[in-house]
GROMACS .gro file of N, CA and C in nm:
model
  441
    1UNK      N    1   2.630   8.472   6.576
    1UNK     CA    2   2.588   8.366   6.486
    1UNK      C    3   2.610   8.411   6.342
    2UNK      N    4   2.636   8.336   6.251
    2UNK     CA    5   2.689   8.331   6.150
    2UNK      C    6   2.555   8.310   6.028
    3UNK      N    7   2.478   8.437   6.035
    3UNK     CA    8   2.311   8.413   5.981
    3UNK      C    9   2.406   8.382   5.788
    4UNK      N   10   2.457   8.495   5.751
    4UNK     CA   11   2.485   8.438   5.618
    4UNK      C   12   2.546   8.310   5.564
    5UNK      N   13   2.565   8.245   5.663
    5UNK     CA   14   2.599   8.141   5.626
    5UNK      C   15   2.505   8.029   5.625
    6UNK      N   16   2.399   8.033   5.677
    6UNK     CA   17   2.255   7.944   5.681
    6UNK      C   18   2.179   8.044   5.545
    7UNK      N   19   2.210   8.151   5.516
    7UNK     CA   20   2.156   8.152   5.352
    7UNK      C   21   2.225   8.123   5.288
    8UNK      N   22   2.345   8.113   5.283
    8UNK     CA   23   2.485   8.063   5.199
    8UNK      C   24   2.422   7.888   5.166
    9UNK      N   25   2.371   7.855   5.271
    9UNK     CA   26   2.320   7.713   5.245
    9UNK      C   27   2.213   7.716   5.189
   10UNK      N   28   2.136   7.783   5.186
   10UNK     CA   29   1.996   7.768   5.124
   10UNK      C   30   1.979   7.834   5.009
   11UNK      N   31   2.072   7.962   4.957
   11UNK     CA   32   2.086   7.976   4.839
   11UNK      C   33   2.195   7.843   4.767
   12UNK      N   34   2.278   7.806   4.797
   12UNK     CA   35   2.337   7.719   4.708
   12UNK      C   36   2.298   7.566   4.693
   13UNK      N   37   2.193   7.515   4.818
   13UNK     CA   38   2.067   7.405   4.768
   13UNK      C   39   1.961   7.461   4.657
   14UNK      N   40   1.909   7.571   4.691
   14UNK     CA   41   1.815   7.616   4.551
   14UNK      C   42   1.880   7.654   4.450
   15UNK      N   43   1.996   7.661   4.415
   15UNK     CA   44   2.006   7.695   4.297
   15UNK      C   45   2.038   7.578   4.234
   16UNK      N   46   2.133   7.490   4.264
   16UNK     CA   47   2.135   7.352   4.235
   16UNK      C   48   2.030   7.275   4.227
   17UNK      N   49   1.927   7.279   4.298
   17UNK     CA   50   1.816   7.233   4.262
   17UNK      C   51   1.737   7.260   4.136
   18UNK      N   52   1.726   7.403   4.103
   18UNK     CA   53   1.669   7.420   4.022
   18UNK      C   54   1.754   7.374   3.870
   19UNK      N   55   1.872   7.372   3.894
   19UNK     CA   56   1.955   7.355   3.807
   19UNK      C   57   1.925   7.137   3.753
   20UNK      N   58   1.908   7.095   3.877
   20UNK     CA   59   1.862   6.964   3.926
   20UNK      C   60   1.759   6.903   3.805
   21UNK      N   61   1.638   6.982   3.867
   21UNK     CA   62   1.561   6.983   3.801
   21UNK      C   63   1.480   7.025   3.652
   22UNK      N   64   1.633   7.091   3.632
   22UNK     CA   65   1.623   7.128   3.463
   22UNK      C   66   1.707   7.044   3.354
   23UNK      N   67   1.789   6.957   3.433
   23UNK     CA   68   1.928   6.902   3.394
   23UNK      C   69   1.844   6.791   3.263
   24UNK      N   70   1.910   6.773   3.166
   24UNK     CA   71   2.090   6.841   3.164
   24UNK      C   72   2.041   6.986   3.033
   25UNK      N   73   1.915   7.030   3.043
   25UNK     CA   74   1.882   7.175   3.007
   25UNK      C   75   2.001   7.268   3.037
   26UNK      N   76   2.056   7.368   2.966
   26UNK     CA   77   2.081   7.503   2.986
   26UNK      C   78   1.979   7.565   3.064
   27UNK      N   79   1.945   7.657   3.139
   27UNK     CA   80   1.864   7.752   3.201
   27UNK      C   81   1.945   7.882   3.222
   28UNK      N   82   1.841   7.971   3.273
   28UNK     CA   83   1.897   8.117   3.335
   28UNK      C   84   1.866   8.087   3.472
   29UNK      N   85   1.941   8.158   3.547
   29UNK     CA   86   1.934   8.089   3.686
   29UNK      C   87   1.914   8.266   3.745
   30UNK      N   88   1.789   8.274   3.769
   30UNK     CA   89   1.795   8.420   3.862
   30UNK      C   90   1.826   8.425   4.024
   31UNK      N   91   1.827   8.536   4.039
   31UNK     CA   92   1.875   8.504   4.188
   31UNK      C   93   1.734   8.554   4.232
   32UNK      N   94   1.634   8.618   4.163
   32UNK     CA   95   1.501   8.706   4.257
   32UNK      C   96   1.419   8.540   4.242
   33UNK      N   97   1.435   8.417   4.157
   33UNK     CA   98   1.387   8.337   4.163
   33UNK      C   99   1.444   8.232   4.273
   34UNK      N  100   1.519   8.257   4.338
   34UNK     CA  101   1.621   8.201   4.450
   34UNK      C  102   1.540   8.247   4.560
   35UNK      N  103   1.533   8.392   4.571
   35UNK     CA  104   1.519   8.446   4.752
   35UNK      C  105   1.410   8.561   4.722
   36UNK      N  106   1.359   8.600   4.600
   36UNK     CA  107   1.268   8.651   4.630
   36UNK      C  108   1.308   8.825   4.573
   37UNK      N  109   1.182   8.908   4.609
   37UNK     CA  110   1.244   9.042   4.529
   37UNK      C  111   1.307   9.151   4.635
   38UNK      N  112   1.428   9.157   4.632
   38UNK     CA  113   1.506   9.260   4.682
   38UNK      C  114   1.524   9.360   4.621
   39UNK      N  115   1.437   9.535   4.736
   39UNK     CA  116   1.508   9.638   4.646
   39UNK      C  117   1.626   9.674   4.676
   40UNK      N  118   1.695   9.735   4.512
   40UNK     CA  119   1.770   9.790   4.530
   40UNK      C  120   1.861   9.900   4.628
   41UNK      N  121   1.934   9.899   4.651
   41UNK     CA  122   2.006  10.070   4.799
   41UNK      C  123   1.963  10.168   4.715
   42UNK      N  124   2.011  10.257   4.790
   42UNK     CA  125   1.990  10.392   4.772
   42UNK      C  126   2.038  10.410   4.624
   43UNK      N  127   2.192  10.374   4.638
   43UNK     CA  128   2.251  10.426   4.462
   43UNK      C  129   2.217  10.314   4.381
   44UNK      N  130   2.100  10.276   4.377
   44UNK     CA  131   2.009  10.161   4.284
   44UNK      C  132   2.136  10.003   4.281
   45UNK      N  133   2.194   9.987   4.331
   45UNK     CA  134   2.294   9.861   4.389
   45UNK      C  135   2.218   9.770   4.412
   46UNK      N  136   2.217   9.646   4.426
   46UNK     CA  137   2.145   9.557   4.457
   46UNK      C  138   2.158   9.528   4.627
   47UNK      N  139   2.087   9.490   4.701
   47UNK     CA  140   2.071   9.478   4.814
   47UNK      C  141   2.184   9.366   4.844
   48UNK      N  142   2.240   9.375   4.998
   48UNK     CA  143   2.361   9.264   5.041
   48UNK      C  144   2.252   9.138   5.023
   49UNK      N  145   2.157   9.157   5.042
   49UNK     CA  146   2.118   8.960   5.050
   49UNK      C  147   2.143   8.896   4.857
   50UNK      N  148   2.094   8.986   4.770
   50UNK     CA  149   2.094   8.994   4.627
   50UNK      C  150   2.226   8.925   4.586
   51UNK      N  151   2.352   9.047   4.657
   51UNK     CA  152   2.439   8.980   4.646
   51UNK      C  153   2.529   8.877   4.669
   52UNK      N  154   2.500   8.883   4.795
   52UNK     CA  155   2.517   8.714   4.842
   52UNK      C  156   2.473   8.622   4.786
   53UNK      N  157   2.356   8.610   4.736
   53UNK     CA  158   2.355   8.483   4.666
   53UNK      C  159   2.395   8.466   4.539
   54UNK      N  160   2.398   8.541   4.487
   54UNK     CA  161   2.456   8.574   4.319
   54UNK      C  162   2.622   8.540   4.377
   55UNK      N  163   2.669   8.561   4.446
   55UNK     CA  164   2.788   8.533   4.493
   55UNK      C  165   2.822   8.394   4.545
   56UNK      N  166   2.702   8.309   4.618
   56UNK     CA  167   2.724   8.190   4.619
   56UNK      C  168   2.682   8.090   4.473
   57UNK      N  169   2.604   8.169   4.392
   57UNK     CA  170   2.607   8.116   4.281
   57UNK      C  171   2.740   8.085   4.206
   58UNK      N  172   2.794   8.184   4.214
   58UNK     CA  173   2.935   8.221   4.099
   58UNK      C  174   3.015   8.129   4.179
   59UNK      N  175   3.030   8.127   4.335
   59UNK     CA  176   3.095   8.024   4.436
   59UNK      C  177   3.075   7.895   4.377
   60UNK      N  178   2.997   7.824   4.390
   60UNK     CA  179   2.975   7.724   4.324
   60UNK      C  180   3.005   7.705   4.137
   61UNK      N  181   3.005   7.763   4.109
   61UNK     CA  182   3.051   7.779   3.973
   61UNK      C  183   3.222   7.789   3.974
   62UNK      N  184   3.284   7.839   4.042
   62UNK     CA  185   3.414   7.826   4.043
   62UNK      C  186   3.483   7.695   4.114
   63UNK      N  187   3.399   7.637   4.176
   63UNK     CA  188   3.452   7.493   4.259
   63UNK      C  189   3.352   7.406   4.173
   64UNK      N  190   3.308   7.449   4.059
   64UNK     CA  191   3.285   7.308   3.980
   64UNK      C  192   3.187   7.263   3.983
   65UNK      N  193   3.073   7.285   4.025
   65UNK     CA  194   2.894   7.235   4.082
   65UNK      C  195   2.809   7.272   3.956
   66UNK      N  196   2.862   7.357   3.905
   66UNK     CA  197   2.784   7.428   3.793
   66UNK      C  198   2.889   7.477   3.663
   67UNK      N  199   2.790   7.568   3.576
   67UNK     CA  200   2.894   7.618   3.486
   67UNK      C  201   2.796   7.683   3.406
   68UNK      N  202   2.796   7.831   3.376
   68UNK     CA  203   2.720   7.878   3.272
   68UNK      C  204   2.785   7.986   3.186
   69UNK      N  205   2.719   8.039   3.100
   69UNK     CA  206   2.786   8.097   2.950
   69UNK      C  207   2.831   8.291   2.997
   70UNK      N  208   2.716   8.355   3.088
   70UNK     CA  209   2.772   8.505   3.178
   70UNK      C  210   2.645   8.526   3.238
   71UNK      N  211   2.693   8.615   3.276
   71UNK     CA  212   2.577   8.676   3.380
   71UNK      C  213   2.480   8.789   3.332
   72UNK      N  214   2.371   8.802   3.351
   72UNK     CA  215   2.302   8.871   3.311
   72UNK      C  216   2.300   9.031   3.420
   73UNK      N  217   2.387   9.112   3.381
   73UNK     CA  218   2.417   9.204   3.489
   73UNK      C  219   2.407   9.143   3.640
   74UNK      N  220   2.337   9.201   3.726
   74UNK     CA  221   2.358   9.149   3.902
   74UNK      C  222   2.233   9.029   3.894
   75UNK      N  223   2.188   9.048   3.826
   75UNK     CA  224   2.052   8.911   3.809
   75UNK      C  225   2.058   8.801   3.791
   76UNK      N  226   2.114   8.729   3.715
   76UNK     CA  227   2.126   8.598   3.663
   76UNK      C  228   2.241   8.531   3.647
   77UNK      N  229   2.248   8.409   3.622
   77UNK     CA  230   2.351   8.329   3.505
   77UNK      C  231   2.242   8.276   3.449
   78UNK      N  232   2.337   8.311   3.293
   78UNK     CA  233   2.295   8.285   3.195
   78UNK      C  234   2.301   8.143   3.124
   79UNK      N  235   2.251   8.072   3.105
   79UNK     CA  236   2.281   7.927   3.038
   79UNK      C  237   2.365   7.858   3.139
   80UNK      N  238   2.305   7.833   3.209
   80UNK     CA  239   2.399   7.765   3.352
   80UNK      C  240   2.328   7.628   3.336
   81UNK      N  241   2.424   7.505   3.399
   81UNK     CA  242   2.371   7.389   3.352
   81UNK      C  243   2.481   7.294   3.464
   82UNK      N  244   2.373   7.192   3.531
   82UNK     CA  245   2.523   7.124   3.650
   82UNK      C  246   2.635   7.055   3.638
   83UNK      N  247   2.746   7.062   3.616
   83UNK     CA  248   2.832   7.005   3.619
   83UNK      C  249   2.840   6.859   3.619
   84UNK      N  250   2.896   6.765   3.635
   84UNK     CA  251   2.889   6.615   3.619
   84UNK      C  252   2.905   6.623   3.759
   85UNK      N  253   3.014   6.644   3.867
   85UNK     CA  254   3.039   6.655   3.985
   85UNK      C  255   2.903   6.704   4.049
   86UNK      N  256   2.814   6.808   4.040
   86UNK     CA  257   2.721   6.879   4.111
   86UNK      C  258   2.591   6.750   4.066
   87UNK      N  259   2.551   6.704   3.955
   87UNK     CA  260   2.484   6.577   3.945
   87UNK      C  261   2.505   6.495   4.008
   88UNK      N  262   2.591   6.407   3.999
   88UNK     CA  263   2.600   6.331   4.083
   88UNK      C  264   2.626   6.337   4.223
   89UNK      N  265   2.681   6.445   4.316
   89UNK     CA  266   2.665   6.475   4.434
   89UNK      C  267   2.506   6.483   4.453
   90UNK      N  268   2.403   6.523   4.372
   90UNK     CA  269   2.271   6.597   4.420
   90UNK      C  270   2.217   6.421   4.411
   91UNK      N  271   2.240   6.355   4.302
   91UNK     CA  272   2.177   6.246   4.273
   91UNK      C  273   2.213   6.103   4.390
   92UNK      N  274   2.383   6.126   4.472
   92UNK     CA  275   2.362   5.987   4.505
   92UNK      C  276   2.280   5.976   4.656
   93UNK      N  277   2.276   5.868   4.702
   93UNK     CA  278   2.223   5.839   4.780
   93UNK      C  279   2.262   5.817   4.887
   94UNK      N  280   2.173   5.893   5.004
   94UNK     CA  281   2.217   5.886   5.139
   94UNK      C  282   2.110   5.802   5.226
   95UNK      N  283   2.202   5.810   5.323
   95UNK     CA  284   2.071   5.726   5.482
   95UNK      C  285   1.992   5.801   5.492
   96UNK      N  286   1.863   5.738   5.478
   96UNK     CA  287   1.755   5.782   5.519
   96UNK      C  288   1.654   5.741   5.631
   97UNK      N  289   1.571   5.801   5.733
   97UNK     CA  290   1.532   5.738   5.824
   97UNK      C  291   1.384   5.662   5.734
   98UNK      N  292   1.345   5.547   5.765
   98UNK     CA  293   1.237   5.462   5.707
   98UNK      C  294   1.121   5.403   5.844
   99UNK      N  295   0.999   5.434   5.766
   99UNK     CA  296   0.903   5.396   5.892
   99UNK      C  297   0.917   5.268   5.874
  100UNK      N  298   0.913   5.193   6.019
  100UNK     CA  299   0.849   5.073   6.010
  100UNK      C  300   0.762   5.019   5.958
  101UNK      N  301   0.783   4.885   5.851
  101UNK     CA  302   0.689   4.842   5.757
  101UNK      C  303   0.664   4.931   5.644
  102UNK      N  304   0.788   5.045   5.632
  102UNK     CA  305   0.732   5.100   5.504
  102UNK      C  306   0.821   5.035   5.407
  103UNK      N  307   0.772   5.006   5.281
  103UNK     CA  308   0.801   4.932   5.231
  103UNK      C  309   0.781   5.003   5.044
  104UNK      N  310   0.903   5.095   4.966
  104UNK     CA  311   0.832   5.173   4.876
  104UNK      C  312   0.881   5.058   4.770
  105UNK      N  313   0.827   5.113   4.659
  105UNK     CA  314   0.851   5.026   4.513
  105UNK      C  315   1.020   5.126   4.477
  106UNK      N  316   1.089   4.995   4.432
  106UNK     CA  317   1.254   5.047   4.453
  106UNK      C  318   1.261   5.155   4.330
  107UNK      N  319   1.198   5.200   4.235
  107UNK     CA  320   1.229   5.312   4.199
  107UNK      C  321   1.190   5.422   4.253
  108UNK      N  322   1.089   5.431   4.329
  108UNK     CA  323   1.070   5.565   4.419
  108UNK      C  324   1.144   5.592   4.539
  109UNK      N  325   1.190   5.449   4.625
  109UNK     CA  326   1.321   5.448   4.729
  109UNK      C  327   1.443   5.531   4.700
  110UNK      N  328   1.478   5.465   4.520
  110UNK     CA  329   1.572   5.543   4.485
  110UNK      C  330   1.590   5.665   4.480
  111UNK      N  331   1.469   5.738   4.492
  111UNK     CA  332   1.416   5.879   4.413
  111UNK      C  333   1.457   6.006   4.557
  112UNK      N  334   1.351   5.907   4.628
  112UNK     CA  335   1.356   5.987   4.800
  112UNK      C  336   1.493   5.942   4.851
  113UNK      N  337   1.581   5.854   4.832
  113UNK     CA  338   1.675   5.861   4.928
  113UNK      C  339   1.798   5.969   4.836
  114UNK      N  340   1.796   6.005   4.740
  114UNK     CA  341   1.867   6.085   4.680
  114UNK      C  342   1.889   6.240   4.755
  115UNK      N  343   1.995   6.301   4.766
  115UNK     CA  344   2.042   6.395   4.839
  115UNK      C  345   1.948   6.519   4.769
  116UNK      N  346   1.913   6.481   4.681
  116UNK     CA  347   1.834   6.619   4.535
  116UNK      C  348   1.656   6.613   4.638
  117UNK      N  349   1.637   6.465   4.644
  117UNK     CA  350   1.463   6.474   4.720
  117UNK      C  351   1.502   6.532   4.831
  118UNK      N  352   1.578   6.481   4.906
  118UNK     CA  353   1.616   6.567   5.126
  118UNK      C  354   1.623   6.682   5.126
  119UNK      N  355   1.712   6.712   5.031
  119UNK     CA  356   1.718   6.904   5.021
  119UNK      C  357   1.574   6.936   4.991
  120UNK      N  358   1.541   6.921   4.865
  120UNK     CA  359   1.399   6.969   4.844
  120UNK      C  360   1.300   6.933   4.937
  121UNK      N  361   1.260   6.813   5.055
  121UNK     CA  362   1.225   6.829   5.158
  121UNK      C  363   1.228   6.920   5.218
  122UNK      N  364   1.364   6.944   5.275
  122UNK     CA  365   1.421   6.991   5.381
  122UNK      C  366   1.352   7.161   5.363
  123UNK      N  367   1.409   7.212   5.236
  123UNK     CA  368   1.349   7.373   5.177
  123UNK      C  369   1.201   7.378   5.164
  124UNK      N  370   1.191   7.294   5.171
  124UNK     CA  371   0.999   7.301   5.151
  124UNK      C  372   0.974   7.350   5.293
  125UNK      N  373   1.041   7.222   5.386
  125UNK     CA  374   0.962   7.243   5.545
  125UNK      C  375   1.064   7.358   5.607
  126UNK      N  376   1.120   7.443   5.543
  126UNK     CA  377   1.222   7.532   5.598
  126UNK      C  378   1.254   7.512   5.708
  127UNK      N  379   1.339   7.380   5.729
  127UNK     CA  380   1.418   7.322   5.839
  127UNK      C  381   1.566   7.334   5.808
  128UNK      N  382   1.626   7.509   5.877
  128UNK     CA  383   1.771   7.528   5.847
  128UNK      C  384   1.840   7.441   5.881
  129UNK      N  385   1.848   7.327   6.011
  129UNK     CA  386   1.981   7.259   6.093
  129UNK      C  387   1.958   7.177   5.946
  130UNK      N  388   1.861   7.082   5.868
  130UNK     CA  389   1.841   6.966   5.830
  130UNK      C  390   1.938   7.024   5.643
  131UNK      N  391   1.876   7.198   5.596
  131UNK     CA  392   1.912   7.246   5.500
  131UNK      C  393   2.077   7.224   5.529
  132UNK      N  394   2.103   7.273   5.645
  132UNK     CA  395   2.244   7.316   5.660
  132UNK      C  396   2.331   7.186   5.662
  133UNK      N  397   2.240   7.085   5.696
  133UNK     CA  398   2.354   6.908   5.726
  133UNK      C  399   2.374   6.887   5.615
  134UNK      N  400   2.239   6.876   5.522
  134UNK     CA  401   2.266   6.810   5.386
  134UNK      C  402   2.335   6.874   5.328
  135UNK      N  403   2.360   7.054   5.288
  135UNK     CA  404   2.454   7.074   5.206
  135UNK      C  405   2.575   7.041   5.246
  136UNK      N  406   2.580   7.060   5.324
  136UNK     CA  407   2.752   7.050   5.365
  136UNK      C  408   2.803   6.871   5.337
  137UNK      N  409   2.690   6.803   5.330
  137UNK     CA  410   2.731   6.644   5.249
  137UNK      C  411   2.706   6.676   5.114
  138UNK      N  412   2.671   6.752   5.041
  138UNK     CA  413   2.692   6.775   4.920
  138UNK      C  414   2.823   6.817   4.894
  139UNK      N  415   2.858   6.913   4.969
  139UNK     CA  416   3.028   6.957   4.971
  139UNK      C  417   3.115   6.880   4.989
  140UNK      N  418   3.079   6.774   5.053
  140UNK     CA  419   3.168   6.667   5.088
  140UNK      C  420   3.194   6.529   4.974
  141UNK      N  421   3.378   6.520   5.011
  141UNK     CA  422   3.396   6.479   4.820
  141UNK      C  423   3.391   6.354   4.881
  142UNK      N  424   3.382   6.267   5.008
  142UNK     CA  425   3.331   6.097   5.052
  142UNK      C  426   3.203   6.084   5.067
  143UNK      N  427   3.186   5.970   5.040
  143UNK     CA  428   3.064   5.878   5.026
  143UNK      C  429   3.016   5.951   5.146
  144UNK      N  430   2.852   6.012   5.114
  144UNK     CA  431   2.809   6.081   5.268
  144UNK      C  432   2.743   5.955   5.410
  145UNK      N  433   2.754   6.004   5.469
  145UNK     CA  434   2.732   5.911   5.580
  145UNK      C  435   2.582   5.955   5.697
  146UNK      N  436   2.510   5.918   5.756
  146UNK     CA  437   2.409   5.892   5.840
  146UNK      C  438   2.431   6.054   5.943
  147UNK      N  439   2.331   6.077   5.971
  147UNK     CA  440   2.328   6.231   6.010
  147UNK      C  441   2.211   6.203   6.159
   0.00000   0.00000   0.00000
């Protein structure tokens, strides 16, 4: 099984998120604020999970989701801020399942059916299959479709 790749998804929903939720702010985007505090190896290196995500950070930054000013040694980007493409992927709107008779006031419909609320669902209730569907419709450059 392919475990880095279900953090590959969950680091590159949280960082966009946070990026989400700062927009259209500059921020520093850490990675120990991503996954938490990793020590360093032996020759003081940052740990493989550290780097992996600092690596799906910069990933996403090279395909366009993001964009910031450098990196703060193995820790951060610096002044990172989302892209127009990474906004509007996080912002539009997908199918959502709806209870019967629920019935919300259409600016909060708008709010929850947005791909930016499901992810942040989804990472809250640390539900990988649900983390792992939605990003990969974030990656996806067509209108996303019913899951």
């Amino acid at each position: 099984m392919d475990l880095q790749i279900d953090d590959f998804y969950k680091d590159a929903a949280s960082g966009l998120l946070m990026l989400y939720q700062a927009f259209p702010r500059k921020v520093s985007l850490y990675v120990e604020d991503l996954i938490g505090r990793e020590e360093p190896d032996e020759f003081g290196l940052p740990s493989k999970r550290h780097q992996a995500c600092l690596g799906a950070l910069l990933w996403l930054a090279e395909e366009g989701y993001l964009r910031y000013e450098s990196t703060i040694g193995y820790d951060a980007l610096d002044q990172a801020v989302l892209t127009e493409k990474g906004f509007l992927r996080l912002s539009r709107g997908i199918p959502r399942a709806i209870s019967e008779g629920e019935a919300l006031p259409p600016a909060v419909d708008r709010v929850q059916a947005t791909l930016a609320f499901q992810l942040r669902e989804a990472l809250a209730q640390q539900h990988g299959e649900r983390i792992a569907r939605l990003t990969r419709q974030l990656f996806e450059q067509r209108p996303a479709t019913p899951y």
